[in-house]
Tab-separated table of C-alpha atoms and ligand atoms in Angstrom:
chain	number	residue	atom	x	y	z
A	389	MET	CA	13.842	55.833	7.399
A	390	THR	CA	11.008	56.540	5.128
A	391	LYS	CA	7.290	56.254	5.262
A	392	ILE	CA	5.260	55.158	2.602
A	393	SER	CA	1.713	55.376	1.199
A	394	GLY	CA	-0.205	52.686	-0.622
A	395	PHE	CA	2.629	49.885	0.690
A	396	SER	CA	-0.097	47.382	0.580
A	397	LYS	CA	-0.890	47.509	-3.148
A	398	LEU	CA	2.664	47.090	-4.048
A	399	THR	CA	3.770	43.471	-5.573
A	400	LYS	CA	5.925	41.550	-3.321
A	401	ALA	CA	9.248	42.166	-5.546
A	402	GLU	CA	8.225	46.148	-5.269
A	403	LYS	CA	7.779	45.624	-1.464
A	404	ILE	CA	11.134	44.008	-1.280
A	405	ASP	CA	12.823	46.461	-3.584
A	406	TRP	CA	11.399	49.265	-1.243
A	407	VAL	CA	12.333	47.766	2.140
A	408	CYS	CA	16.135	47.184	0.471
A	409	LYS	CA	16.477	50.656	-0.784
A	410	HIS	CA	15.071	52.557	2.200
A	411	TYR	CA	16.046	50.243	5.075
A	412	LEU	CA	18.772	48.031	4.025
A	413	GLN	CA	21.131	50.693	2.042
A	414	GLY	CA	20.039	48.541	-1.231
A	415	GLN	CA	22.084	45.338	0.073
A	416	ASP	CA	21.655	42.705	-2.327
A	417	GLU	CA	22.702	40.162	0.214
A	418	ALA	CA	19.680	41.227	2.173
A	419	LYS	CA	17.576	40.674	-0.893
A	420	SER	CA	18.806	37.103	-1.390
A	421	VAL	CA	17.978	36.057	1.985
A	422	VAL	CA	14.630	36.922	1.714
A	423	GLU	CA	14.248	35.002	-1.263
A	424	GLN	CA	15.979	31.965	-0.172
A	425	TYR	CA	13.514	31.451	2.244
A	426	TRP	CA	10.858	31.366	-0.239
A	427	ASN	CA	9.522	28.033	-1.036
A	428	SER	CA	9.747	26.912	-4.491
A	429	ASN	CA	6.183	25.355	-4.802
A	430	GLU	CA	4.626	28.359	-6.021
A	431	LYS	CA	1.191	27.182	-4.930
A	432	LEU	CA	2.745	26.587	-1.454
A	433	GLN	CA	4.223	30.078	-1.080
A	434	LYS	CA	1.063	31.591	-2.501
A	435	LEU	CA	-1.224	29.705	0.642
A	436	HIS	CA	1.762	31.649	2.671
A	437	ASP	CA	1.708	34.958	1.291
A	438	GLU	CA	-1.951	34.632	2.048
A	439	PHE	CA	-1.913	34.078	5.619
A	440	ALA	CA	-1.012	37.564	6.357
A	441	GLU	CA	-0.588	41.100	4.654
A	442	ASN	CA	2.709	42.699	3.202
A	443	THR	CA	4.195	39.305	3.114
A	444	ILE	CA	7.700	39.097	1.815
A	445	SER	CA	9.451	36.135	2.875
A	446	ASN	CA	8.522	33.006	5.142
A	447	TYR	CA	10.017	33.012	8.796
A	448	TYR	CA	11.127	29.305	9.626
A	449	LEU	CA	10.811	27.899	12.996
A	450	PRO	CA	12.146	24.318	13.540
A	451	PHE	CA	9.879	21.733	13.353
A	452	GLY	CA	10.867	18.676	15.697
A	453	LEU	CA	9.348	15.532	17.284
A	454	ALA	CA	9.511	14.541	21.134
A	455	PRO	CA	8.652	10.949	21.337
A	456	ASN	CA	7.503	7.953	23.630
A	457	PHE	CA	5.056	10.283	25.440
A	458	ILE	CA	2.582	7.848	26.890
A	459	ILE	CA	-0.740	9.863	27.658
A	460	ASP	CA	-3.541	8.328	29.143
A	461	ASP	CA	-2.300	4.756	28.233
A	462	LYS	CA	-1.480	5.799	24.638
A	463	VAL	CA	1.891	6.378	23.132
A	464	TYR	CA	2.169	9.698	21.578
A	465	CYS	CA	5.045	11.375	19.480
A	466	ILE	CA	4.447	15.137	19.866
A	467	PRO	CA	5.412	17.717	17.343
A	468	MET	CA	7.092	20.926	18.633
A	469	ALA	CA	7.616	24.190	16.656
A	470	ILE	CA	9.965	25.723	18.698
A	471	GLU	CA	13.898	27.630	18.198
A	472	GLU	CA	14.987	27.170	21.250
A	473	SER	CA	17.533	24.588	22.009
A	474	SER	CA	17.068	22.312	24.690
A	475	VAL	CA	13.279	22.447	24.856
A	476	VAL	CA	12.373	18.887	22.681
A	477	ALA	CA	15.397	17.239	24.423
A	478	ALA	CA	13.796	18.087	27.724
A	479	ALA	CA	10.502	16.943	26.669
A	480	SER	CA	11.605	14.003	25.106
A	481	LYS	CA	13.796	12.927	28.141
A	482	ALA	CA	10.603	13.750	30.591
A	483	ALA	CA	8.576	11.251	28.375
A	484	LYS	CA	11.152	8.864	28.574
A	485	PHE	CA	11.488	9.028	32.519
A	486	TRP	CA	8.012	9.321	33.114
A	487	GLY	CA	7.477	6.370	30.580
A	488	ASN	CA	8.199	3.956	32.705
A	489	LYS	CA	6.353	4.971	35.602
A	490	GLY	CA	3.085	4.979	34.355
A	491	GLY	CA	3.323	7.996	31.845
A	492	PHE	CA	1.094	11.250	32.133
A	493	LYS	CA	-2.540	10.863	33.292
A	494	THR	CA	-4.708	13.633	32.439
A	495	GLN	CA	-8.346	14.986	32.542
A	496	VAL	CA	-10.636	17.965	30.872
A	497	ILE	CA	-12.224	19.550	33.691
A	498	GLY	CA	-14.033	21.601	31.117
A	499	THR	CA	-14.450	23.274	27.671
A	500	THR	CA	-16.270	26.326	28.306
A	501	LYS	CA	-15.283	29.449	26.108
A	502	VAL	CA	-16.119	32.981	27.013
A	503	GLY	CA	-17.278	36.396	25.234
A	504	GLN	CA	-18.448	39.643	26.193
A	505	VAL	CA	-20.841	42.167	24.798
A	506	HIS	CA	-19.607	45.503	26.434
A	507	PHE	CA	-22.013	48.367	26.467
A	508	SER	CA	-23.384	50.978	29.064
A	509	CYS	CA	-26.537	52.162	29.864
A	510	GLN	CA	-27.796	55.413	31.426
A	511	SER	CA	-31.260	53.915	32.968
A	512	GLU	CA	-31.722	52.066	36.052
A	513	TYR	CA	-30.062	48.622	36.473
A	514	HIS	CA	-33.912	47.020	37.152
A	515	GLN	CA	-35.465	48.235	34.226
A	516	LEU	CA	-32.144	46.938	32.285
A	517	LYS	CA	-32.697	43.725	33.725
A	518	GLU	CA	-36.234	43.680	33.358
A	519	VAL	CA	-35.991	43.572	29.873
A	520	PHE	CA	-33.264	41.488	29.217
A	521	GLU	CA	-34.908	38.660	31.488
A	522	LYS	CA	-38.289	39.432	29.163
A	523	HIS	CA	-36.291	39.056	25.902
A	524	LYS	CA	-33.268	36.526	26.940
A	525	SER	CA	-34.878	34.000	24.512
A	526	GLN	CA	-34.643	36.343	21.763
A	527	PHE	CA	-30.792	36.439	21.876
A	528	PHE	CA	-30.487	32.868	20.899
A	529	GLU	CA	-33.439	33.427	18.207
A	530	ASP	CA	-31.322	36.080	16.396
A	531	ALA	CA	-28.419	34.306	16.662
A	532	ASN	CA	-29.784	30.945	15.006
A	533	GLU	CA	-28.381	31.695	11.587
A	534	ILE	CA	-24.988	31.738	13.113
A	535	THR	CA	-25.521	28.791	15.662
A	536	LYS	CA	-27.178	26.268	13.461
A	537	ASN	CA	-23.990	24.472	12.262
A	538	MET	CA	-22.056	24.601	15.815
A	539	GLU	CA	-25.015	23.455	17.438
A	540	ARG	CA	-25.278	20.381	14.742
A	541	ARG	CA	-21.902	19.491	16.271
A	542	GLY	CA	-22.568	19.579	19.474
A	543	GLY	CA	-21.938	23.067	20.708
A	544	GLY	CA	-23.550	26.762	20.764
A	545	ILE	CA	-24.217	29.247	23.207
A	546	LYS	CA	-24.301	27.796	26.456
A	547	ASN	CA	-25.446	30.670	28.953
A	548	ILE	CA	-26.003	34.718	28.356
A	549	GLU	CA	-25.777	36.757	31.882
A	550	LEU	CA	-26.436	40.458	32.676
A	551	VAL	CA	-23.895	41.557	34.554
A	552	ASN	CA	-23.853	45.059	36.487
A	553	LYS	CA	-20.516	46.597	36.588
A	554	THR	CA	-21.864	50.529	37.268
A	555	ASP	CA	-19.832	49.872	40.829
A	556	GLN	CA	-16.407	49.906	39.251
A	557	LEU	CA	-17.433	51.881	35.943
A	558	GLU	CA	-20.209	54.195	35.817
A	559	HIS	CA	-23.199	53.223	33.326
A	560	TYR	CA	-20.976	49.888	32.456
A	561	TYR	CA	-23.136	46.615	32.104
A	562	GLN	CA	-21.727	43.475	30.107
A	563	LEU	CA	-23.386	40.577	28.579
A	564	HIS	CA	-21.296	37.804	29.731
A	565	CYS	CA	-21.576	34.874	27.338
A	566	THR	CA	-20.454	31.232	27.501
A	567	PHE	CA	-20.080	28.844	24.768
A	568	GLU	CA	-19.181	25.376	23.741
A	569	THR	CA	-17.341	25.007	20.513
A	570	VAL	CA	-16.550	21.613	19.948
A	571	ASP	CA	-13.214	20.922	18.238
A	572	ALA	CA	-12.871	24.322	16.723
A	573	MET	CA	-11.243	27.362	18.826
A	574	GLY	CA	-14.253	29.301	18.143
A	575	ALA	CA	-12.994	32.606	17.649
A	576	ASN	CA	-15.200	33.588	15.033
A	577	PHE	CA	-18.073	32.066	15.859
A	578	ILE	CA	-18.236	33.558	19.161
A	579	ASN	CA	-17.412	37.138	17.733
A	580	SER	CA	-19.992	36.556	15.466
A	581	CYS	CA	-22.463	35.358	18.065
A	582	LEU	CA	-21.272	38.787	20.461
A	583	GLU	CA	-22.102	41.172	17.328
A	584	GLN	CA	-25.308	39.699	16.710
A	585	PHE	CA	-26.028	40.026	20.803
A	586	GLY	CA	-25.081	43.648	20.326
A	587	LYS	CA	-27.597	44.268	17.827
A	588	THR	CA	-30.375	42.463	19.653
A	589	LEU	CA	-29.276	44.036	22.692
A	590	GLU	CA	-29.837	47.463	20.983
A	591	LYS	CA	-33.143	46.271	19.824
A	592	ILE	CA	-34.967	45.112	22.868
A	593	ALA	CA	-33.362	47.793	24.892
A	594	HIS	CA	-33.817	50.648	22.667
A	595	ASP	CA	-35.795	52.828	25.269
A	596	LEU	CA	-33.030	52.633	27.886
A	597	ASN	CA	-30.264	54.700	26.596
A	598	VAL	CA	-28.142	51.505	25.878
A	599	GLU	CA	-24.771	52.062	23.965
A	600	VAL	CA	-22.754	49.240	22.764
A	601	ILE	CA	-19.117	49.707	23.140
A	602	MET	CA	-17.681	46.312	22.158
A	603	CYS	CA	-18.318	42.588	21.224
A	604	ILE	CA	-15.483	40.462	21.481
A	605	LEU	CA	-14.217	36.981	23.016
A	606	SER	CA	-12.155	36.693	26.157
A	607	ASN	CA	-9.069	34.599	26.077
A	608	TYR	CA	-9.288	34.358	29.688
A	609	VAL	CA	-11.020	31.163	29.845
A	610	PRO	CA	-10.669	29.793	33.296
A	611	GLU	CA	-13.510	27.196	32.406
A	612	CYS	CA	-11.582	25.437	29.554
A	613	LEU	CA	-9.323	23.797	32.124
A	614	VAL	CA	-7.376	20.846	31.369
A	615	ARG	CA	-5.140	18.819	34.236
A	616	ALA	CA	-2.131	16.551	33.610
A	617	GLU	CA	-0.274	14.635	36.178
A	618	VAL	CA	2.353	11.968	36.816
A	619	SER	CA	3.225	10.350	40.072
A	620	CYS	CA	5.435	7.622	41.457
A	621	PRO	CA	6.707	6.275	44.551
A	622	ILE	CA	9.441	8.333	45.826
A	623	GLN	CA	12.092	5.538	45.577
A	624	ASP	CA	11.045	5.390	41.635
A	625	LEU	CA	12.711	8.896	41.316
A	626	ALA	CA	16.419	7.653	41.241
A	627	ALA	CA	18.358	5.077	41.452
A	628	LYS	CA	19.547	5.387	45.068
A	629	ALA	CA	16.743	5.738	48.229
A	630	GLU	CA	18.846	8.566	49.451
A	631	ASP	CA	18.975	10.453	46.096
A	632	ALA	CA	15.619	9.891	45.322
A	633	LYS	CA	14.396	11.384	48.779
A	634	ASN	CA	16.676	14.455	48.455
A	635	PHE	CA	15.309	15.210	44.627
A	636	ALA	CA	11.863	14.553	45.955
A	637	ARG	CA	12.461	17.163	48.614
A	638	ARG	CA	14.329	19.886	46.146
A	639	PHE	CA	11.925	19.505	43.611
A	640	LYS	CA	8.952	19.886	45.998
A	641	GLN	CA	10.668	23.110	47.961
A	642	ALA	CA	11.330	24.849	44.001
A	643	VAL	CA	7.772	23.927	42.972
A	644	ASP	CA	6.710	25.709	46.080
A	645	ILE	CA	9.077	28.540	45.957
A	646	ALA	CA	7.370	29.406	42.489
A	647	ASN	CA	4.028	29.319	44.085
A	648	ILE	CA	4.836	32.013	46.511
A	649	GLU	CA	7.723	34.142	44.749
A	650	PRO	CA	6.286	36.168	41.450
A	651	TYR	CA	10.008	37.119	39.925
A	652	ARG	CA	10.534	33.097	40.113
A	653	ALA	CA	7.019	31.841	38.948
A	654	VAL	CA	7.135	34.063	35.683
A	655	THR	CA	10.307	31.857	35.094
A	656	HIS	CA	9.154	28.707	36.240
A	657	ASN	CA	5.807	29.431	33.848
A	658	LYS	CA	7.961	30.481	30.934
A	659	GLY	CA	9.303	27.235	31.007
A	660	ILE	CA	6.202	25.376	31.165
A	661	MET	CA	5.188	27.874	28.011
A	662	ASN	CA	7.926	26.595	26.125
A	663	GLY	CA	6.591	23.414	25.974
A	664	ILE	CA	2.702	24.624	25.366
A	665	ASP	CA	3.440	27.156	23.044
A	666	ALA	CA	5.862	24.884	20.933
A	667	VAL	CA	3.101	22.427	20.520
A	668	VAL	CA	0.296	25.290	20.338
A	669	LEU	CA	2.199	26.388	16.997
A	670	ALA	CA	2.804	22.944	15.384
A	671	THR	CA	-0.704	22.545	15.636
A	672	GLY	CA	-1.607	26.019	13.857
A	673	ASN	CA	-3.269	27.698	17.166
A	674	ASP	CA	-3.003	31.005	18.260
A	675	PHE	CA	-0.369	30.799	20.839
A	676	ARG	CA	-0.511	34.536	21.791
A	677	ALA	CA	-4.210	33.706	22.998
A	678	VAL	CA	-3.261	30.963	24.904
A	679	GLU	CA	-0.267	32.595	26.476
A	680	ALA	CA	-2.751	35.709	27.817
A	681	GLY	CA	-4.904	33.195	29.123
A	682	VAL	CA	-2.444	31.045	30.733
A	683	HIS	CA	-0.849	34.136	32.814
A	684	ALA	CA	-4.404	35.705	33.792
A	685	TYR	CA	-5.081	32.234	35.089
A	686	ALA	CA	-1.655	32.093	37.028
A	687	ALA	CA	-2.951	35.361	38.810
A	688	LYS	CA	-6.587	34.211	39.652
A	689	ASP	CA	-6.002	34.546	43.302
A	690	GLY	CA	-4.365	38.073	43.189
A	691	GLN	CA	-0.831	37.179	42.940
A	692	TYR	CA	1.005	35.712	40.295
A	693	LYS	CA	1.590	31.932	40.930
A	694	SER	CA	2.969	28.289	39.689
A	695	LEU	CA	0.980	26.221	37.102
A	696	THR	CA	2.227	23.484	38.261
A	697	HIS	CA	2.170	21.849	41.983
A	698	VAL	CA	3.812	18.989	44.042
A	699	ASP	CA	2.304	16.793	46.652
A	700	ILE	CA	4.464	14.250	48.806
A	701	GLU	CA	2.404	12.238	50.982
A	702	ASN	CA	2.809	8.398	51.791
A	703	ASN	CA	6.122	8.028	50.136
A	704	LEU	CA	4.080	9.206	46.770
A	705	PHE	CA	5.399	11.990	44.748
A	706	LYS	CA	2.445	13.629	42.787
A	707	PHE	CA	3.424	16.752	40.234
A	708	TRP	CA	0.650	18.323	38.368
A	709	ILE	CA	-0.345	21.112	35.942
A	710	GLU	CA	-3.735	22.889	35.754
A	711	VAL	CA	-4.115	25.311	32.737
A	712	PRO	CA	-6.687	26.777	30.870
A	713	ILE	CA	-5.747	25.631	27.079
A	714	ALA	CA	-8.592	27.049	24.283
A	715	VAL	CA	-7.289	25.332	21.231
A	716	GLY	CA	-8.876	23.970	18.089
A	717	THR	CA	-8.377	21.021	15.526
A	718	VAL	CA	-10.629	22.207	13.022
A	719	GLY	CA	-11.096	25.724	11.013
A	720	GLY	CA	-8.358	28.109	10.857
A	721	LEU	CA	-4.879	27.448	10.489
A	722	THR	CA	-5.588	23.627	10.924
A	723	SER	CA	-6.968	22.688	7.636
A	724	LEU	CA	-5.051	25.136	5.962
A	725	HIS	CA	-1.228	25.196	6.654
A	726	PRO	CA	0.123	21.747	5.278
A	727	LEU	CA	2.800	20.932	8.198
A	728	VAL	CA	0.217	21.726	10.720
A	729	LYS	CA	-2.258	18.841	8.999
A	730	VAL	CA	0.735	16.859	9.139
A	731	ALA	CA	1.588	17.652	12.892
A	732	LEU	CA	-2.166	16.585	13.668
A	733	SER	CA	-1.992	13.179	11.822
A	734	ILE	CA	1.332	12.557	13.742
A	735	LEU	CA	-1.022	13.274	17.001
A	736	GLY	CA	-3.585	10.994	15.455
A	737	ASN	CA	-6.123	13.791	14.175
A	738	PRO	CA	-6.964	14.437	18.030
A	739	SER	CA	-10.263	16.261	19.061
A	740	ALA	CA	-9.670	19.652	20.564
A	741	GLU	CA	-9.817	17.932	24.042
A	742	GLN	CA	-7.196	15.565	23.227
A	743	LEU	CA	-5.086	18.136	22.254
A	744	MET	CA	-6.050	19.939	25.186
A	745	ARG	CA	-4.512	17.127	27.346
A	746	ILE	CA	-1.250	16.741	24.756
A	747	ILE	CA	-0.473	20.370	25.315
A	748	ALA	CA	-1.112	20.211	28.975
A	749	VAL	CA	1.199	17.255	29.103
A	750	ALA	CA	3.521	19.280	27.030
A	751	GLY	CA	3.694	21.946	29.721
A	752	LEU	CA	4.100	19.482	32.695
A	753	ALA	CA	6.850	17.399	30.834
A	754	GLN	CA	9.087	20.694	30.130
A	755	ASN	CA	8.473	22.107	34.004
A	756	PHE	CA	9.719	18.607	34.841
A	757	GLY	CA	12.722	19.053	32.915
A	758	ALA	CA	13.628	22.771	33.796
A	759	VAL	CA	13.163	21.836	37.568
A	760	ASN	CA	14.870	18.711	37.279
A	761	SER	CA	17.975	20.143	36.203
A	762	LEU	CA	18.023	23.432	38.168
A	763	VAL	CA	17.817	21.300	41.588
A	764	THR	CA	20.402	18.724	40.378
A	765	ASP	CA	23.125	19.939	37.899
A	766	GLY	CA	22.221	23.677	37.099
A	767	ILE	CA	20.312	24.699	34.024
A	768	GLN	CA	23.346	25.592	31.992
A	769	LYS	CA	25.158	22.319	31.791
A	770	GLY	CA	22.685	20.961	29.635
A	771	HIS	CA	21.401	24.091	28.199
A	772	MET	CA	25.110	25.232	26.945
A	773	LYS	CA	25.665	21.672	25.462
A	774	MET	CA	22.437	22.231	23.298
A	775	HIS	CA	23.568	25.599	22.670
A	776	LEU	CA	27.162	24.505	21.775
A	777	LEU	CA	25.708	23.513	18.008
A	778	ASN	CA	24.411	27.227	17.795
A	779	ILE	CA	27.331	29.170	18.645
A	780	LEU	CA	29.414	26.680	16.178
A	781	ASN	CA	26.916	27.214	13.230
A	782	GLN	CA	27.693	31.241	14.335
A	783	PHE	CA	30.978	30.697	13.378
A	784	GLU	CA	30.345	28.739	10.172
A	785	ALA	CA	32.372	25.898	12.152
A	786	THR	CA	32.983	22.787	9.763
A	787	ASN	CA	31.835	19.320	10.640
A	788	ASN	CA	35.433	18.378	11.503
A	789	GLU	CA	35.414	21.324	13.767
A	790	LYS	CA	32.038	20.824	15.212
A	791	ALA	CA	33.327	16.795	15.833
A	792	GLN	CA	36.319	18.103	17.852
A	793	ALA	CA	34.138	20.715	19.879
A	794	ILE	CA	31.379	18.457	20.924
A	795	GLU	CA	34.150	15.856	21.790
A	796	TYR	CA	35.919	18.479	23.925
A	797	PHE	CA	32.768	20.051	25.827
A	798	LYS	CA	31.749	16.713	26.698
A	799	THR	CA	34.146	17.248	29.743
A	800	HIS	CA	34.620	20.687	29.524
A	801	SER	CA	32.189	23.670	30.302
A	802	ALA	CA	30.602	25.143	27.327
A	803	THR	CA	30.199	28.781	28.182
A	804	HIS	CA	29.861	31.152	25.177
A	805	ASN	CA	33.669	32.498	25.580
A	806	ALA	CA	35.060	28.812	25.959
A	807	VAL	CA	33.557	27.809	22.462
A	808	VAL	CA	34.815	30.659	21.132
A	809	ASP	CA	38.220	30.172	22.575
A	810	PHE	CA	38.313	26.710	21.412
A	811	ILE	CA	37.548	27.644	17.851
A	812	ASN	CA	39.985	30.368	17.467
A	813	ARG	CA	42.751	27.963	19.284
A	814	ILE	CA	41.810	24.764	16.640
A	815	ARG	CA	41.847	27.280	13.886
A	816	SER	CA	45.371	29.016	14.474
B	1156	MEV	C1	14.107	28.815	29.811
B	1156	MEV	O1	13.658	28.905	28.427
B	1156	MEV	C2	13.238	28.123	30.648
B	1156	MEV	C3	13.718	27.953	32.348
B	1156	MEV	O2	14.200	29.182	32.532
B	1156	MEV	C4	12.506	27.670	32.760
B	1156	MEV	C5	12.869	27.332	34.554
B	1156	MEV	O3	13.576	28.160	34.870
B	1156	MEV	O4	11.853	26.783	35.158
B	1156	MEV	C6	14.814	26.908	32.277
């Protein structure tokens, strides 16, 4: 393996030649794969090249649609970018199931975003507090150039609080700042404000031995919270009353298990994130930020727990999710990536709040699909059926072979080995 300096200065072709020569034994095949993934539309390709650094190709993910979602009495077709088979199918199935039971109801609980200036101060807390309180308005004034556009759109800085953390770390304090960023995810806005706050702090507290360590938004946003819910009388959960009762009982038990058992909770929530990430990605938002915030929220009580909950009372089955979702529908990739623009158009160009609702619904629907399978047929039946096509593609099955396999595995368990045996059998 070879090291290089000045890699970023090479042209795209030179980068590809370099990686082929030093990491791919000069393989022409790998080179042509990399090139096959280029877009023939040069303008579009350039746009993608410039999203990040050292780009040599595009990495495709399937872009699918889960139609028939009724959310707050409106019909949605939800775009999802995800490679895992079953996810879009499960979402569509859950949409259909709940579609004739009133659909999904949502509520945006809050939209507050957070950022912090982390700093140390060698002086007494009371001195720092006095200076902070005396000059608090200065922070707002000094950030005026940054905030005026956001304020015009209805957002801005909500509050700046001085927090004493010296009981946990010597001389450590924070400015804990809250923001409203309306339809923008707001990362640049928040970070720009915070860096200005850092400068203002050094200015007003110059006699107090203050040292700003860092200024950065937090992806933990427990007050940027959305809830989505479905409910129906227990008897509507299955055709036979006994089955419906059993299903409700087993479903609740499964969710309760995820609430007290972290090993299960992590997988349970992973299934939720299958739905959430797919919509976050399709709509050009930062899924790492959402992931980090959601998992921190799942552990907010000191133990990692389920993000969804079930309640059965007076014969009513109620299933809901509460998740922090900080996303935007303006700025960033949302206005740059052509497919993201299409995704947002499919959703009716939602506001950030509407998108929060849609994303929470996608997570809840996904969890319903997964837990439904788990407590009934088991996950593998549906999963392997969907996976069947992937295995067939791995073996470069012809259309005719695929048709035979799909027919055969309607009545046989589609394990990996069984599919491989079947292909070998029909080929010999
Ligand atoms: C697989 O991607 C997701 C599941 O494991 C989720 C779950 O177990 O709830 C099926």
